[in-house]
Amino acid sequence: METLSDTCRDLLARSRRYGPLYGERLANHLPMTLIALERMGALADAMERAFDVNARRLQLHDGDIGAVADAADWLGKGRNAGGLDRFFQEGVRRDGLDAVLRGWVPRLLPGVSASAFHCLIRLAYAIDAGDPDETCAALAYWVMEYVTLDLALDEADEAPAAIAARLAPALAGHAPWDGIIIDRMRQAARHPAVAGTAIQPATLDLRQVAQFALGAYHAQEDFTLLHTVTACHAFRVVAPYAGAPLRALRYLWEAVVVAALTVEPATVPMPVAEIDWPACIGQAARATDAHVVKLCYSAWCESLAYGDPRYLAIAARKLANH
């Protein structure tokens, strides 16, 4: 794990003046953007510029910090990020960061869909950065926004893509889903065609989930589908702390497939990526748009893990369309 630069560490510390959400329950992407820029080799002025652009829309931490005896009492309450942060800080001082992660990640992974995967993603970036303060803030955010889809883990003798194809016709033409991404996911999870059937493949590994997410987003540059790609990257980082890896992976799969089911399918011709990874990462390291930065970083990391050229294609498309 590479050490963060002084610039990135200082900006991360400043970023924690802001709450994990802003506006209508939108995720604060600033810490993740800074870490992604750092890992892609961004210069100090590029990170400072990204900080300034992204911080403008954020809201300062709520000053009302309640005491927390047990973070489990605050699961899904949607408030007290500061008090929860203190709870995890105390746990790290007492037991160490590794113990806190191994104790809490398995408890939180059933809520992998929380805040449209952003809780998982923020924690993964904090782990990547090796920053205990950012890790505590990410855990607090996940507890605050924790929500489950409450789907059965019943298995079907089908591949992930086949399960999605089987479910999609029942949801096709559905009236527009309401709310933000996580709201739409919860509505889709309650649909009888989803809630009343087996959605888990009998055999499953992370590559299968990542390939499904990549295939869906490669075919259609949709904002919801983008988050399934970045979530698979994040899960790979967090997985060592999952406790029961296959069970955790099943929670990721259900969230990814439900997210995909909220999107009307389409196939958009994919332009040839007239760029290589060094050039792509060089451009992304100068960007200020959080989703451009994070998508390119995740695609790069996933390409290194899986060797699929479609990761470069989706990163190049995102840069070209920005």
Short mmCIF file of C-alpha atoms in Angstrom, two decimals:
data_model
loop_
_atom_site.label_atom_id
_atom_site.label_comp_id
_atom_site.label_asym_id
_atom_site.label_seq_id
_atom_site.Cartn_x
_atom_site.Cartn_y
_atom_site.Cartn_z
CA MET A 1 0.00 0.00 0.00
CA GLU A 2 1.62 3.25 -1.12
CA THR A 3 1.81 6.17 1.29
CA LEU A 4 -0.26 9.21 0.41
CA SER A 5 1.45 12.44 -0.54
CA ASP A 6 1.36 15.29 1.97
CA THR A 7 -0.94 17.19 -0.39
CA CYS A 8 -3.47 14.39 -0.59
CA ARG A 9 -3.36 13.71 3.15
CA ASP A 10 -3.87 17.39 3.96
CA LEU A 11 -6.77 17.70 1.50
CA LEU A 12 -8.37 14.54 2.89
CA ALA A 13 -8.20 16.00 6.39
CA ARG A 14 -9.84 19.18 5.12
CA SER A 15 -12.50 17.17 3.29
CA ARG A 16 -13.69 15.66 6.57
CA ARG A 17 -15.08 19.04 7.58
CA TYR A 18 -17.95 18.16 5.27
CA GLY A 19 -20.71 15.65 5.93
CA PRO A 20 -21.01 12.38 4.00
CA LEU A 21 -24.14 13.63 2.22
CA TYR A 22 -25.33 16.87 0.68
CA GLY A 23 -28.48 18.11 -1.02
CA GLU A 24 -31.15 15.46 -1.43
CA ARG A 25 -29.18 12.57 0.12
CA LEU A 26 -26.43 12.77 -2.49
CA ALA A 27 -23.05 11.23 -1.65
CA ASN A 28 -20.01 13.34 -0.92
CA HIS A 29 -17.47 12.09 -3.47
CA LEU A 30 -14.63 14.41 -2.48
CA PRO A 31 -12.50 11.98 -0.40
CA MET A 32 -12.79 9.26 -3.04
CA THR A 33 -11.92 11.70 -5.81
CA LEU A 34 -8.78 12.84 -4.01
CA ILE A 35 -7.57 9.29 -3.39
CA ALA A 36 -8.26 8.25 -6.98
CA LEU A 37 -6.39 11.27 -8.30
CA GLU A 38 -3.47 10.48 -6.01
CA ARG A 39 -3.31 6.87 -7.19
CA MET A 40 -3.37 8.02 -10.83
CA GLY A 41 -0.40 10.31 -10.24
CA ALA A 42 -2.17 13.67 -10.18
CA LEU A 43 -0.05 16.69 -9.41
CA ALA A 44 -0.73 18.78 -6.31
CA ASP A 45 -2.41 21.59 -8.24
CA ALA A 46 -4.79 19.12 -9.93
CA MET A 47 -5.85 17.71 -6.55
CA GLU A 48 -6.31 21.19 -5.13
CA ARG A 49 -8.39 22.20 -8.15
CA ALA A 50 -10.58 19.09 -7.77
CA PHE A 51 -10.99 19.87 -4.08
CA ASP A 52 -12.17 23.42 -4.81
CA VAL A 53 -14.61 22.34 -7.53
CA ASN A 54 -16.18 19.53 -5.51
CA ALA A 55 -16.24 21.22 -2.10
CA ARG A 56 -18.47 24.03 -3.37
CA ARG A 57 -21.59 21.87 -3.33
CA LEU A 58 -20.95 20.14 -0.01
CA GLN A 59 -22.40 20.84 3.42
CA LEU A 60 -20.38 21.20 6.60
CA HIS A 61 -20.67 18.47 9.20
CA ASP A 62 -23.70 18.78 11.44
CA GLY A 63 -22.44 20.13 14.76
CA ASP A 64 -24.95 18.07 16.75
CA ILE A 65 -22.93 14.98 17.65
CA GLY A 66 -24.72 12.41 19.80
CA ALA A 67 -23.01 9.92 22.07
CA VAL A 68 -22.71 6.40 20.65
CA ALA A 69 -22.39 3.41 22.97
CA ASP A 70 -22.86 0.88 20.16
CA ALA A 71 -22.90 1.80 16.48
CA ALA A 72 -25.37 -1.03 15.87
CA ASP A 73 -28.01 1.11 17.58
CA TRP A 74 -27.61 3.68 14.79
CA LEU A 75 -27.86 1.41 11.76
CA GLY A 76 -29.89 3.14 9.07
CA LYS A 77 -30.85 6.10 11.26
CA GLY A 78 -29.50 8.57 8.70
CA ARG A 79 -27.83 10.87 11.21
CA ASN A 80 -25.04 11.35 13.75
CA ALA A 81 -22.11 10.79 11.41
CA GLY A 82 -19.90 12.72 13.83
CA GLY A 83 -20.82 10.63 16.85
CA LEU A 84 -20.37 7.43 14.89
CA ASP A 85 -16.99 8.65 13.65
CA ARG A 86 -15.91 9.14 17.28
CA PHE A 87 -17.14 5.64 18.12
CA PHE A 88 -14.94 4.09 15.45
CA GLN A 89 -11.99 6.33 16.33
CA GLU A 90 -12.17 5.06 19.89
CA GLY A 91 -12.38 1.48 18.63
CA VAL A 92 -9.27 1.95 16.51
CA ARG A 93 -7.33 3.43 19.44
CA ARG A 94 -8.40 0.55 21.67
CA ASP A 95 -8.29 -2.47 19.33
CA GLY A 96 -6.49 -1.37 16.16
CA LEU A 97 -7.79 -0.63 12.68
CA ASP A 98 -7.59 -4.21 11.43
CA ALA A 99 -9.73 -5.49 14.29
CA VAL A 100 -12.34 -2.79 13.74
CA LEU A 101 -12.57 -3.62 10.04
CA ARG A 102 -12.80 -7.36 10.67
CA GLY A 103 -15.49 -6.75 13.27
CA TRP A 104 -17.63 -4.32 11.30
CA VAL A 105 -17.29 -5.09 7.59
CA PRO A 106 -19.17 -8.43 7.89
CA ARG A 107 -21.96 -6.63 9.79
CA LEU A 108 -22.26 -3.96 7.12
CA LEU A 109 -21.97 -5.99 3.91
CA PRO A 110 -25.65 -7.08 3.92
CA GLY A 111 -26.19 -3.35 3.30
CA VAL A 112 -23.78 -3.19 0.37
CA SER A 113 -26.36 -1.20 -1.63
CA ALA A 114 -26.43 1.62 0.97
CA SER A 115 -26.31 5.08 -0.56
CA ALA A 116 -26.15 3.47 -4.02
CA PHE A 117 -22.92 1.58 -3.20
CA HIS A 118 -21.15 4.76 -2.08
CA CYS A 119 -20.62 3.59 1.51
CA LEU A 120 -18.80 0.50 0.24
CA ILE A 121 -16.85 2.58 -2.27
CA ARG A 122 -15.78 5.20 0.27
CA LEU A 123 -14.58 2.51 2.67
CA ALA A 124 -12.62 0.77 -0.09
CA TYR A 125 -10.85 4.00 -1.01
CA ALA A 126 -10.04 4.65 2.65
CA ILE A 127 -8.53 1.16 2.94
CA ASP A 128 -6.62 1.74 -0.31
CA ALA A 129 -5.28 4.98 1.15
CA GLY A 130 -4.30 3.39 4.46
CA ASP A 131 -5.87 6.36 6.26
CA PRO A 132 -7.43 5.42 9.63
CA ASP A 133 -9.31 8.71 9.99
CA GLU A 134 -10.90 8.36 6.56
CA THR A 135 -11.68 4.70 7.31
CA CYS A 136 -13.54 5.69 10.49
CA ALA A 137 -15.48 8.36 8.59
CA ALA A 138 -16.41 5.79 5.93
CA LEU A 139 -17.59 3.25 8.51
CA ALA A 140 -19.68 5.95 10.20
CA TYR A 141 -21.26 6.85 6.86
CA TRP A 142 -22.11 3.21 6.17
CA VAL A 143 -23.75 2.74 9.57
CA MET A 144 -25.73 5.95 9.11
CA GLU A 145 -27.02 5.00 5.65
CA TYR A 146 -27.27 1.24 6.18
CA VAL A 147 -30.14 -0.39 4.31
CA THR A 148 -30.75 -3.92 3.03
CA LEU A 149 -32.68 -5.18 0.02
CA ASP A 150 -34.06 -8.12 2.04
CA LEU A 151 -33.98 -10.63 -0.80
CA ALA A 152 -33.77 -14.37 -0.24
CA LEU A 153 -30.47 -16.07 -0.96
CA ASP A 154 -32.20 -18.92 -2.82
CA GLU A 155 -30.10 -20.27 -5.68
CA ALA A 156 -30.87 -21.05 -9.31
CA ASP A 157 -28.82 -23.21 -11.65
CA GLU A 158 -28.21 -20.29 -13.99
CA ALA A 159 -25.37 -17.93 -14.81
CA PRO A 160 -25.62 -14.33 -13.53
CA ALA A 161 -26.45 -12.92 -16.98
CA ALA A 162 -29.15 -15.54 -17.51
CA ILE A 163 -30.79 -14.64 -14.21
CA ALA A 164 -30.82 -10.98 -15.16
CA ALA A 165 -32.25 -11.82 -18.59
CA ARG A 166 -34.99 -13.90 -16.97
CA LEU A 167 -36.03 -11.09 -14.62
CA ALA A 168 -35.76 -8.16 -17.03
CA PRO A 169 -38.97 -8.76 -19.07
CA ALA A 170 -41.13 -8.65 -15.95
CA LEU A 171 -39.79 -5.20 -15.08
CA ALA A 172 -39.61 -3.84 -18.63
CA GLY A 173 -41.86 -0.88 -19.19
CA HIS A 174 -42.30 -0.32 -15.46
CA ALA A 175 -43.55 3.14 -14.57
CA PRO A 176 -40.61 5.44 -13.80
CA TRP A 177 -38.97 4.49 -10.54
CA ASP A 178 -39.10 7.23 -7.92
CA GLY A 179 -36.27 8.94 -6.09
CA ILE A 180 -32.52 8.51 -6.24
CA ILE A 181 -30.66 5.32 -7.16
CA ILE A 182 -31.04 3.55 -3.81
CA ASP A 183 -34.76 4.36 -3.72
CA ARG A 184 -35.23 2.82 -7.16
CA MET A 185 -33.22 -0.23 -6.16
CA ARG A 186 -35.41 -0.80 -3.11
CA GLN A 187 -38.56 -0.47 -5.23
CA ALA A 188 -37.24 -2.99 -7.76
CA ALA A 189 -36.29 -5.39 -4.97
CA ARG A 190 -39.89 -5.34 -3.74
CA HIS A 191 -41.27 -6.12 -7.21
CA PRO A 192 -42.95 -9.57 -7.11
CA ALA A 193 -40.87 -10.79 -10.05
CA VAL A 194 -37.71 -10.12 -8.04
CA ALA A 195 -38.80 -10.75 -4.47
CA GLY A 196 -40.61 -13.94 -5.36
CA THR A 197 -37.91 -15.83 -7.24
CA ALA A 198 -34.39 -17.20 -6.87
CA ILE A 199 -31.86 -14.60 -8.01
CA GLN A 200 -28.62 -16.18 -6.79
CA PRO A 201 -26.48 -18.29 -9.15
CA ALA A 202 -25.62 -21.68 -7.68
CA THR A 203 -21.95 -20.92 -8.27
CA LEU A 204 -20.59 -17.40 -8.11
CA ASP A 205 -17.28 -15.59 -8.02
CA LEU A 206 -16.34 -11.93 -8.12
CA ARG A 207 -15.11 -12.10 -11.71
CA GLN A 208 -18.63 -13.13 -12.82
CA VAL A 209 -20.22 -10.19 -11.04
CA ALA A 210 -17.61 -7.77 -12.36
CA GLN A 211 -18.07 -9.10 -15.91
CA PHE A 212 -21.83 -8.69 -15.67
CA ALA A 213 -21.48 -5.10 -14.45
CA LEU A 214 -18.88 -4.31 -17.10
CA GLY A 215 -20.99 -5.81 -19.88
CA ALA A 216 -24.05 -3.83 -18.88
CA TYR A 217 -22.20 -0.52 -18.64
CA HIS A 218 -20.18 -1.19 -21.81
CA ALA A 219 -23.45 -1.59 -23.72
CA GLN A 220 -25.03 1.50 -22.21
CA GLU A 221 -23.42 4.50 -20.53
CA ASP A 222 -25.99 4.77 -17.77
CA PHE A 223 -25.36 6.56 -14.47
CA THR A 224 -26.78 3.73 -12.34
CA LEU A 225 -24.76 1.09 -14.18
CA LEU A 226 -21.58 3.12 -13.70
CA HIS A 227 -21.94 2.56 -9.96
CA THR A 228 -22.12 -1.21 -10.36
CA VAL A 229 -18.69 -1.17 -12.05
CA THR A 230 -17.10 0.95 -9.34
CA ALA A 231 -18.81 -1.16 -6.66
CA CYS A 232 -17.19 -4.34 -7.97
CA HIS A 233 -13.78 -2.69 -7.75
CA ALA A 234 -14.56 -1.52 -4.22
CA PHE A 235 -15.76 -4.95 -3.14
CA ARG A 236 -12.48 -6.49 -4.25
CA VAL A 237 -10.62 -4.10 -1.92
CA VAL A 238 -12.96 -4.68 1.04
CA ALA A 239 -13.37 -8.46 0.57
CA PRO A 240 -10.39 -9.49 2.76
CA TYR A 241 -12.37 -8.21 5.76
CA ALA A 242 -15.68 -9.84 4.76
CA GLY A 243 -15.51 -12.84 7.08
CA ALA A 244 -17.69 -15.13 4.92
CA PRO A 245 -16.59 -14.13 1.39
CA LEU A 246 -19.19 -16.06 -0.63
CA ARG A 247 -22.10 -14.81 1.45
CA ALA A 248 -20.77 -11.26 1.14
CA LEU A 249 -20.43 -11.73 -2.62
CA ARG A 250 -24.07 -12.80 -2.84
CA TYR A 251 -25.08 -9.51 -1.25
CA LEU A 252 -23.03 -7.68 -3.88
CA TRP A 253 -24.62 -9.70 -6.70
CA GLU A 254 -28.17 -9.04 -5.54
CA ALA A 255 -27.45 -5.31 -5.36
CA VAL A 256 -25.78 -5.23 -8.78
CA VAL A 257 -28.52 -7.15 -10.55
CA VAL A 258 -31.30 -5.15 -8.87
CA ALA A 259 -29.58 -1.90 -9.87
CA ALA A 260 -29.35 -3.15 -13.45
CA LEU A 261 -33.05 -4.04 -13.44
CA THR A 262 -33.98 -0.41 -12.76
CA VAL A 263 -32.40 0.59 -16.10
CA GLU A 264 -34.22 0.22 -19.39
CA PRO A 265 -31.95 -1.96 -21.56
CA ALA A 266 -30.33 -0.45 -24.61
CA THR A 267 -27.34 -1.15 -26.79
CA VAL A 268 -25.35 1.88 -27.82
CA PRO A 269 -22.61 1.47 -30.44
CA MET A 270 -19.30 1.56 -28.58
CA PRO A 271 -16.61 3.71 -30.19
CA VAL A 272 -13.14 2.25 -30.51
CA ALA A 273 -10.90 3.55 -27.73
CA GLU A 274 -8.31 5.59 -29.60
CA ILE A 275 -6.20 5.95 -26.48
CA ASP A 276 -4.00 3.74 -24.33
CA TRP A 277 -3.97 3.41 -20.55
CA PRO A 278 -1.11 5.85 -19.88
CA ALA A 279 -2.85 8.56 -21.88
CA CYS A 280 -6.22 7.73 -20.33
CA ILE A 281 -4.86 7.90 -16.79
CA GLY A 282 -2.99 11.10 -17.62
CA GLN A 283 -6.22 12.77 -18.72
CA ALA A 284 -8.20 11.42 -15.77
CA ALA A 285 -5.57 12.71 -13.35
CA ARG A 286 -6.32 16.24 -14.51
CA ALA A 287 -10.12 15.92 -14.30
CA THR A 288 -12.33 17.49 -11.64
CA ASP A 289 -15.58 15.60 -12.26
CA ALA A 290 -15.85 13.00 -9.48
CA HIS A 291 -17.51 10.35 -11.61
CA VAL A 292 -14.99 10.72 -14.42
CA VAL A 293 -12.11 10.38 -11.96
CA LYS A 294 -13.57 7.44 -10.07
CA LEU A 295 -14.76 5.52 -13.12
CA CYS A 296 -11.37 5.82 -14.82
CA TYR A 297 -9.55 4.75 -11.68
CA SER A 298 -11.84 1.77 -11.09
CA ALA A 299 -11.64 0.74 -14.75
CA TRP A 300 -7.85 0.88 -14.63
CA CYS A 301 -7.70 -1.20 -11.44
CA GLU A 302 -10.18 -3.75 -12.79
CA SER A 303 -8.30 -3.96 -16.07
CA LEU A 304 -5.13 -4.81 -14.15
CA ALA A 305 -7.06 -7.49 -12.26
CA TYR A 306 -8.97 -9.05 -15.17
CA GLY A 307 -7.25 -7.95 -18.38
CA ASP A 308 -10.52 -7.13 -20.16
CA PRO A 309 -10.03 -4.42 -22.86
CA ARG A 310 -13.58 -3.18 -22.32
CA TYR A 311 -12.39 -1.39 -19.19
CA LEU A 312 -10.23 0.89 -21.31
CA ALA A 313 -13.18 1.39 -23.67
CA ILE A 314 -15.54 2.57 -20.91
CA ALA A 315 -12.89 4.85 -19.41
CA ALA A 316 -12.09 6.40 -22.80
CA ARG A 317 -15.79 6.91 -23.53
CA LYS A 318 -16.31 8.61 -20.18
CA LEU A 319 -13.45 10.99 -20.84
CA ALA A 320 -14.66 11.71 -24.38
CA ASN A 321 -18.21 12.43 -23.23
CA HIS A 322 -17.19 14.66 -20.37
#
